Short mmCIF file of C-alpha atoms in Angstrom, two decimals:
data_model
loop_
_atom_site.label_atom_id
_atom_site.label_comp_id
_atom_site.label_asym_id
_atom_site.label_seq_id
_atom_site.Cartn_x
_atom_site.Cartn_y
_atom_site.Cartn_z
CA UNK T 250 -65.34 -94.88 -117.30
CA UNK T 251 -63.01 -92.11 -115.78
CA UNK T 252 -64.30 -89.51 -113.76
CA UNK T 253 -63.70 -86.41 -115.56
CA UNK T 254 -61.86 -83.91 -113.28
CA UNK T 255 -62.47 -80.45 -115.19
CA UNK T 256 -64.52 -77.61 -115.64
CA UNK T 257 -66.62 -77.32 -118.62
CA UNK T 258 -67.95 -73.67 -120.11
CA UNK T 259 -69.50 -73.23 -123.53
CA UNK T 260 -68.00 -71.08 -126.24
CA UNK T 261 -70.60 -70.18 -129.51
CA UNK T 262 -68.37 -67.31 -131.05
CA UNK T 263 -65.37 -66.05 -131.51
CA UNK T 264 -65.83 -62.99 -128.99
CA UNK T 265 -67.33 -65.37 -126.15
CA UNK T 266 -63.93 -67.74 -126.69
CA UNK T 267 -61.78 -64.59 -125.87
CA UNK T 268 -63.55 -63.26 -123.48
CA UNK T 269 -63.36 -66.23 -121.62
CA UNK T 270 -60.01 -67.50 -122.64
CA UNK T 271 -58.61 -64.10 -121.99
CA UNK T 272 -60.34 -63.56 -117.98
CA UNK T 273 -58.71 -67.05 -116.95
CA UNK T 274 -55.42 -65.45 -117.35
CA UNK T 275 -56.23 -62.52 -114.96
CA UNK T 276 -55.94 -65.44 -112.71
CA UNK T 277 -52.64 -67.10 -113.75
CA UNK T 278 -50.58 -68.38 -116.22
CA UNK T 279 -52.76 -70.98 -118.64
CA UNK T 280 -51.67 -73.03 -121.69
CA UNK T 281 -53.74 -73.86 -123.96
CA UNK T 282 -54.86 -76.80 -126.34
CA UNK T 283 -57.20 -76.82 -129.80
CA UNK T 284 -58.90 -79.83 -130.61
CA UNK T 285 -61.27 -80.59 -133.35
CA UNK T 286 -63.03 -83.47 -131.86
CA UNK T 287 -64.21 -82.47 -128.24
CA UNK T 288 -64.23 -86.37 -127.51
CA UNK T 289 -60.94 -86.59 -128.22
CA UNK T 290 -58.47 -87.39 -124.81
CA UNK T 291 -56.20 -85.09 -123.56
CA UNK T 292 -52.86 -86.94 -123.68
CA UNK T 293 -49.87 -87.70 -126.23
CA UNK T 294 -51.92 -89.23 -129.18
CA UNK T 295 -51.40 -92.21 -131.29
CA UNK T 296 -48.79 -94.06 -129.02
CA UNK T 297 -47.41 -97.47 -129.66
CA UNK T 298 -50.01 -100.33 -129.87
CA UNK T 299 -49.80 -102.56 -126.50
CA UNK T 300 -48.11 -99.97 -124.38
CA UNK T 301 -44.74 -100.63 -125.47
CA UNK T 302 -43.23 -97.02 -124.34
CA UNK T 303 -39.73 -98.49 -124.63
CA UNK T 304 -40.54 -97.62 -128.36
CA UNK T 305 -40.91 -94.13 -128.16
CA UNK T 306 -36.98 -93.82 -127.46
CA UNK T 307 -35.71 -96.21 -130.31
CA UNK T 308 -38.18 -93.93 -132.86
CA UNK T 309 -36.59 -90.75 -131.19
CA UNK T 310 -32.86 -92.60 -132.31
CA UNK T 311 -34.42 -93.41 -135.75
CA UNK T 312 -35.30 -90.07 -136.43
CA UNK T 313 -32.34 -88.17 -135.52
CA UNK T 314 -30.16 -91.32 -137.52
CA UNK T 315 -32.21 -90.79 -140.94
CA UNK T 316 -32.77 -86.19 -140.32
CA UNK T 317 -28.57 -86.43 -140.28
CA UNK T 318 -28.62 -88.41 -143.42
CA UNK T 319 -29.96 -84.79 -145.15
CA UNK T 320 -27.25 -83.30 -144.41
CA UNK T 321 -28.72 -80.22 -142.87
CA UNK T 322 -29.41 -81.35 -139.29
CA UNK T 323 -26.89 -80.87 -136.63
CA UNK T 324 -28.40 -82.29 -134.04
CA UNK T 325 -26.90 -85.70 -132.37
CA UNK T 326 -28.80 -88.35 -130.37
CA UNK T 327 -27.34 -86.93 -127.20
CA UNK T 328 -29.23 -83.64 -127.72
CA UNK T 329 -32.19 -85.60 -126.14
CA UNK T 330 -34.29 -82.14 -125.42
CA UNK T 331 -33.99 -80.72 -129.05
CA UNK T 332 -34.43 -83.72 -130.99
CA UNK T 333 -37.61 -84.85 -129.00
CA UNK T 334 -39.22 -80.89 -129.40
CA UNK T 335 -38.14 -81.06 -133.32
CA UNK T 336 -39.48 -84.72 -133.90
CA UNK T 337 -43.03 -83.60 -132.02
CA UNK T 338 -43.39 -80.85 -134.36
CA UNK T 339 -42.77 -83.10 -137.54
CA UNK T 340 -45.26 -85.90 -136.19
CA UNK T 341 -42.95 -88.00 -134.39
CA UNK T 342 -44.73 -90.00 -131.54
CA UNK T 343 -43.61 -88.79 -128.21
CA UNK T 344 -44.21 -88.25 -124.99
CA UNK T 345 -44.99 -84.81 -125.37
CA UNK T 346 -48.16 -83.08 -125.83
CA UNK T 347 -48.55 -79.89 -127.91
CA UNK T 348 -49.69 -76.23 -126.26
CA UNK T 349 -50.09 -72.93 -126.89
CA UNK T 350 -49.69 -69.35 -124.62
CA UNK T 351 -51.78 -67.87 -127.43
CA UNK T 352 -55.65 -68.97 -126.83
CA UNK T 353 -56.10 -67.86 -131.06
CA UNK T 354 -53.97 -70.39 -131.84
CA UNK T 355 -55.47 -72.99 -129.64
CA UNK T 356 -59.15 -72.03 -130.90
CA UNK T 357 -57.71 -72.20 -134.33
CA UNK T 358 -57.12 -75.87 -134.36
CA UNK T 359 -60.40 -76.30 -132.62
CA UNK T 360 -62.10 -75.03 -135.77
CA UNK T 361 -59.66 -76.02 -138.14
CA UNK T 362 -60.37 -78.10 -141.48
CA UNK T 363 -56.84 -78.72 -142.99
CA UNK T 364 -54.87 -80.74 -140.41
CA UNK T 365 -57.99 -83.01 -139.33
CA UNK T 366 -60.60 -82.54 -142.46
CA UNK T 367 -63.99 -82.34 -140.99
CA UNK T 368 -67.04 -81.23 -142.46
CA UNK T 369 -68.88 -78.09 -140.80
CA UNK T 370 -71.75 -80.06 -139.94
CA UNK T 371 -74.03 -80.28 -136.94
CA UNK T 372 -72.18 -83.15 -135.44
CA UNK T 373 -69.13 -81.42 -135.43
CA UNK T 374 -67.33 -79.36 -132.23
CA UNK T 375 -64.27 -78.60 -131.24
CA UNK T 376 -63.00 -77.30 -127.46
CA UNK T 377 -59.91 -75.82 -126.49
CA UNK T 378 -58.55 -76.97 -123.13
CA UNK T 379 -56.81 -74.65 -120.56
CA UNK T 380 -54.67 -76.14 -117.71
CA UNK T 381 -53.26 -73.76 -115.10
CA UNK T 382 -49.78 -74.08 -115.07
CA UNK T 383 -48.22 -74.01 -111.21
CA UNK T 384 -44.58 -72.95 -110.55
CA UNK T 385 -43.46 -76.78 -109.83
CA UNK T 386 -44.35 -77.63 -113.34
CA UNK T 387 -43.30 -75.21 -115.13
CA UNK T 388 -40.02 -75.89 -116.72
CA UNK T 389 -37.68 -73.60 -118.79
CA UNK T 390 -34.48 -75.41 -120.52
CA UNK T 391 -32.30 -74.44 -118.04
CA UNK T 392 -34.74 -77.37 -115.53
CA UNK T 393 -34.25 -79.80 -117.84
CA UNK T 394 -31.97 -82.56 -117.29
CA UNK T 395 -28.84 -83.81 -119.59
CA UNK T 396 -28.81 -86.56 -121.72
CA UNK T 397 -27.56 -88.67 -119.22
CA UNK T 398 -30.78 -88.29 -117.04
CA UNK T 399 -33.22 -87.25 -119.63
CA UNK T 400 -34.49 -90.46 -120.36
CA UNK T 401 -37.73 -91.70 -118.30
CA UNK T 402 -36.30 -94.72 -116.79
CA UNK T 403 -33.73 -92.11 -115.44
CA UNK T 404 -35.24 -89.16 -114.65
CA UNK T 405 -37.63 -90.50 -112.05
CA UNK T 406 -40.06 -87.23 -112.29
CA UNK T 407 -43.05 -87.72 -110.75
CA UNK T 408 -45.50 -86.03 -112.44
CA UNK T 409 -45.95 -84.50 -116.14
CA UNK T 410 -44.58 -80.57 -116.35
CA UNK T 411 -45.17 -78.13 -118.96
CA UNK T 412 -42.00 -77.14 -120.99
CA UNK T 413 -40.78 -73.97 -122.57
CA UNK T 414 -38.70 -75.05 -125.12
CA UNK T 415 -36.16 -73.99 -126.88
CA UNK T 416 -37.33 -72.54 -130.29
CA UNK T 417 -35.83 -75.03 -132.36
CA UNK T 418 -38.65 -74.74 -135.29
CA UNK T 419 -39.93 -71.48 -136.93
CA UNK T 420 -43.29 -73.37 -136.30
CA UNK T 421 -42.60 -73.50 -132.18
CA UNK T 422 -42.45 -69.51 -132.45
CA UNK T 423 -45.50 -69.11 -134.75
CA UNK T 424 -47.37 -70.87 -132.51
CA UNK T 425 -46.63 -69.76 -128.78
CA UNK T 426 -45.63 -73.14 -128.60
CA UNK T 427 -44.99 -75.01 -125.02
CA UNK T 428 -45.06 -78.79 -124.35
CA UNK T 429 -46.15 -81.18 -121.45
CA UNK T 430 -43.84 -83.96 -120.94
CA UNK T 431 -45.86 -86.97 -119.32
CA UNK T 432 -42.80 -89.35 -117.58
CA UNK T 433 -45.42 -91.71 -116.18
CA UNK T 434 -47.00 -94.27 -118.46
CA UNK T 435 -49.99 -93.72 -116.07
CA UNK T 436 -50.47 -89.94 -116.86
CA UNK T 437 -51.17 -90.02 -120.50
CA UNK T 438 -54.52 -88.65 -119.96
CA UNK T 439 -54.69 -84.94 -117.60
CA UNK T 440 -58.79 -84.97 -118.10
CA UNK T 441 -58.82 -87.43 -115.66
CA UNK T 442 -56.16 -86.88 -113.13
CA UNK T 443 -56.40 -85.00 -109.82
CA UNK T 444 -55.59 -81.54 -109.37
CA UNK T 445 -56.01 -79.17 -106.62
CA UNK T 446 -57.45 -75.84 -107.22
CA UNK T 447 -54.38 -73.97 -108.28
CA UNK T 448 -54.05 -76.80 -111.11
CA UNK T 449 -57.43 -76.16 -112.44
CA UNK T 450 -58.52 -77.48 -115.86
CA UNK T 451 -60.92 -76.33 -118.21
CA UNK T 452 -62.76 -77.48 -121.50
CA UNK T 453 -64.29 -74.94 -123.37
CA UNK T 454 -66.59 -76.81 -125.74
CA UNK T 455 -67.77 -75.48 -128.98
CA UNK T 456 -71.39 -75.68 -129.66
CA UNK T 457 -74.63 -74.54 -131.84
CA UNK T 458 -76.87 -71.44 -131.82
CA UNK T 459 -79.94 -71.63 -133.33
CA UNK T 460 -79.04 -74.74 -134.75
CA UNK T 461 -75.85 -73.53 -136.61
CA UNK T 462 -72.82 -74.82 -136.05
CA UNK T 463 -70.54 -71.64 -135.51
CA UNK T 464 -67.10 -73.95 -136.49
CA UNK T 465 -66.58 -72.32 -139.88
CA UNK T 466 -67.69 -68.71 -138.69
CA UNK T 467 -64.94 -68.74 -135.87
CA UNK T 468 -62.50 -70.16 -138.39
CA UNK T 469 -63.26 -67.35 -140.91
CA UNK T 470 -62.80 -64.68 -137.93
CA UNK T 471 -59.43 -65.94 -136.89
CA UNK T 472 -58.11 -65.91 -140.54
CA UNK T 473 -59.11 -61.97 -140.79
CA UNK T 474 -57.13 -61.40 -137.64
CA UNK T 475 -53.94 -63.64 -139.72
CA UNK T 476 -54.35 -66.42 -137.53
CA UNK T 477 -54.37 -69.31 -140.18
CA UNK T 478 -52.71 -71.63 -141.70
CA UNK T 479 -50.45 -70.66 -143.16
CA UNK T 480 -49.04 -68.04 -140.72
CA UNK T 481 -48.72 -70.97 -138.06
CA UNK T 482 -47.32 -73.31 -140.79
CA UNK T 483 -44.49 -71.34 -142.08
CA UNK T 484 -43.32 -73.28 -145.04
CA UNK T 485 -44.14 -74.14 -148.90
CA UNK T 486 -46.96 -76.70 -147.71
CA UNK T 487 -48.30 -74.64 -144.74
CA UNK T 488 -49.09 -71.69 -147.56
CA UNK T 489 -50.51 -74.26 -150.30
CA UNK T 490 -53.19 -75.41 -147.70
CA UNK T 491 -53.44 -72.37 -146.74
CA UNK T 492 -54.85 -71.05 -149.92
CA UNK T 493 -56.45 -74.07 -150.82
CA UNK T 494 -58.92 -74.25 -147.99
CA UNK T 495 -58.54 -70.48 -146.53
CA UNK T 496 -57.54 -67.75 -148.32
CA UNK T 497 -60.17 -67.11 -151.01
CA UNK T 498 -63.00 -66.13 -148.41
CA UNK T 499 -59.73 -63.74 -146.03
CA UNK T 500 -58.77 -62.13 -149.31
CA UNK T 501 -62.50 -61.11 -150.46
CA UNK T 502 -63.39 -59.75 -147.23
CA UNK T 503 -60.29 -57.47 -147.32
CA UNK T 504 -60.62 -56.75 -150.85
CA UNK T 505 -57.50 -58.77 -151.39
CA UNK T 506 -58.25 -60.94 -154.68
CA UNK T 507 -55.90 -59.29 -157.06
CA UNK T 508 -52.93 -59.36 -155.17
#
């Protein structure tokens, strides 16, 4: 097993999450990441089976040859940059990892029930992660390479780097959205990596009081302040889920239900 290579804190509400969330950036730039399952690793997610990365690039050329086929998608296969950010945010496999600037939105998918359905139970906690972002990883479009480079057998980066993207999705600026980029087969996981203490890492974890699970509580909280689903899903299904699993209980506590 790893040795984990992070600092843990506990969260039990939603004022103790932004508290905390909110004093780390007094002491630099942090992204942040929501996930449901605390176990889960902290890496891109669901890659090919057998570590066959050459795949990720033919799905990338897949993608962008069946989105031009709808005839609204201007994009080519030489807009390497665009077409990877806009296939991440549709579910693509990739070699990027989703972030946030916005700690809500990260504790958001920590708690939420729609994307990964999980019952509130006892067994159930979420964390958000928060990496310190240093100044040689942090890379705006105008770092990135050209098409001709872009590729990871060409671009010979060393180590992953957080991206600000362009904001080729309405979701990307609903969410604060940012991406690491992980060039290295080897650095699929950052939970277990070395980092110095201006790259520090840390897991706040999600857990009981008095034997209640605070998941749904912290979900409910977050909805009254109109971070939801369907205000970081901007589209027809975004909005369906939405009110299928969140809006009844928003709308009666702001007196909402006949509008």
């Amino acid at each position: 097993m790893p040795e984990e290579k992070y600092i843990t804190e506990i969260i039990t509400d939603t004022e103790s999450a932004i508290s905390k969330m909110l004093g780390l950036r007094k002491k630099g730039f942090y992204s942040f990441r929501g996930h449901r399952n605390h176990e889960w690793h902290l890496g891109p997610h669901d890659l090919p089976e057998g570590g066959d990365f050459s795949a990720l690039e033919q799905n990338r050329l897949q993608f962008v040859k069946y989105c031009r086929q709808l005839g609204d998608f201007s994009l080519t296969e030489k807009d390497y940059w665009e077409t990877l950010f806009f296939a991440q945010h549709h579910g693509l496999k990739t070699r990027l990892l989703d972030w946030t600037s916005n700690p809500l939105v990260a504790l958001y998918f920590a708690v939420s029930n729609v994307l990964t359905p999980t019952a509130d139970d006892k067994s159930t906690f979420g964390c958000v992660w928060a990496v310190k972002v240093t100044e040689n990883r942090w890379f705006g479009p105008e770092k990135l390479p050209g098409f001709g480079r872009a590729k990871p057998e060409e671009w010979r980066l060393p180590f992953w780097v957080m991206i600000n993207p362009p904001l080729v999705t309405e979701k990307l600026v609903r969410q604060s959205g940012k991406f690491s980029y992980h060039p290295d087969n080897k650095d699929m996981d950052l939970s277990i990596q070395d980092r110095d203490e201006e790259e520090q890492l840390y897991k706040f974890v999600i857990e009981r009081v008095n034997n209640e699970n605070p998941t749904r509580t912290i979900r409910e909280q977050l909805g009254i302040l109109n971070v939801h689903h369907g205000s970081l899903f901007p589209d027809t299904d975004g909005i369906a889920r939405y009110i299928n699993h969140q809006w009844r209980y928003i709308a009666s506590v702001n007196n909402l239900t006949n509008c």
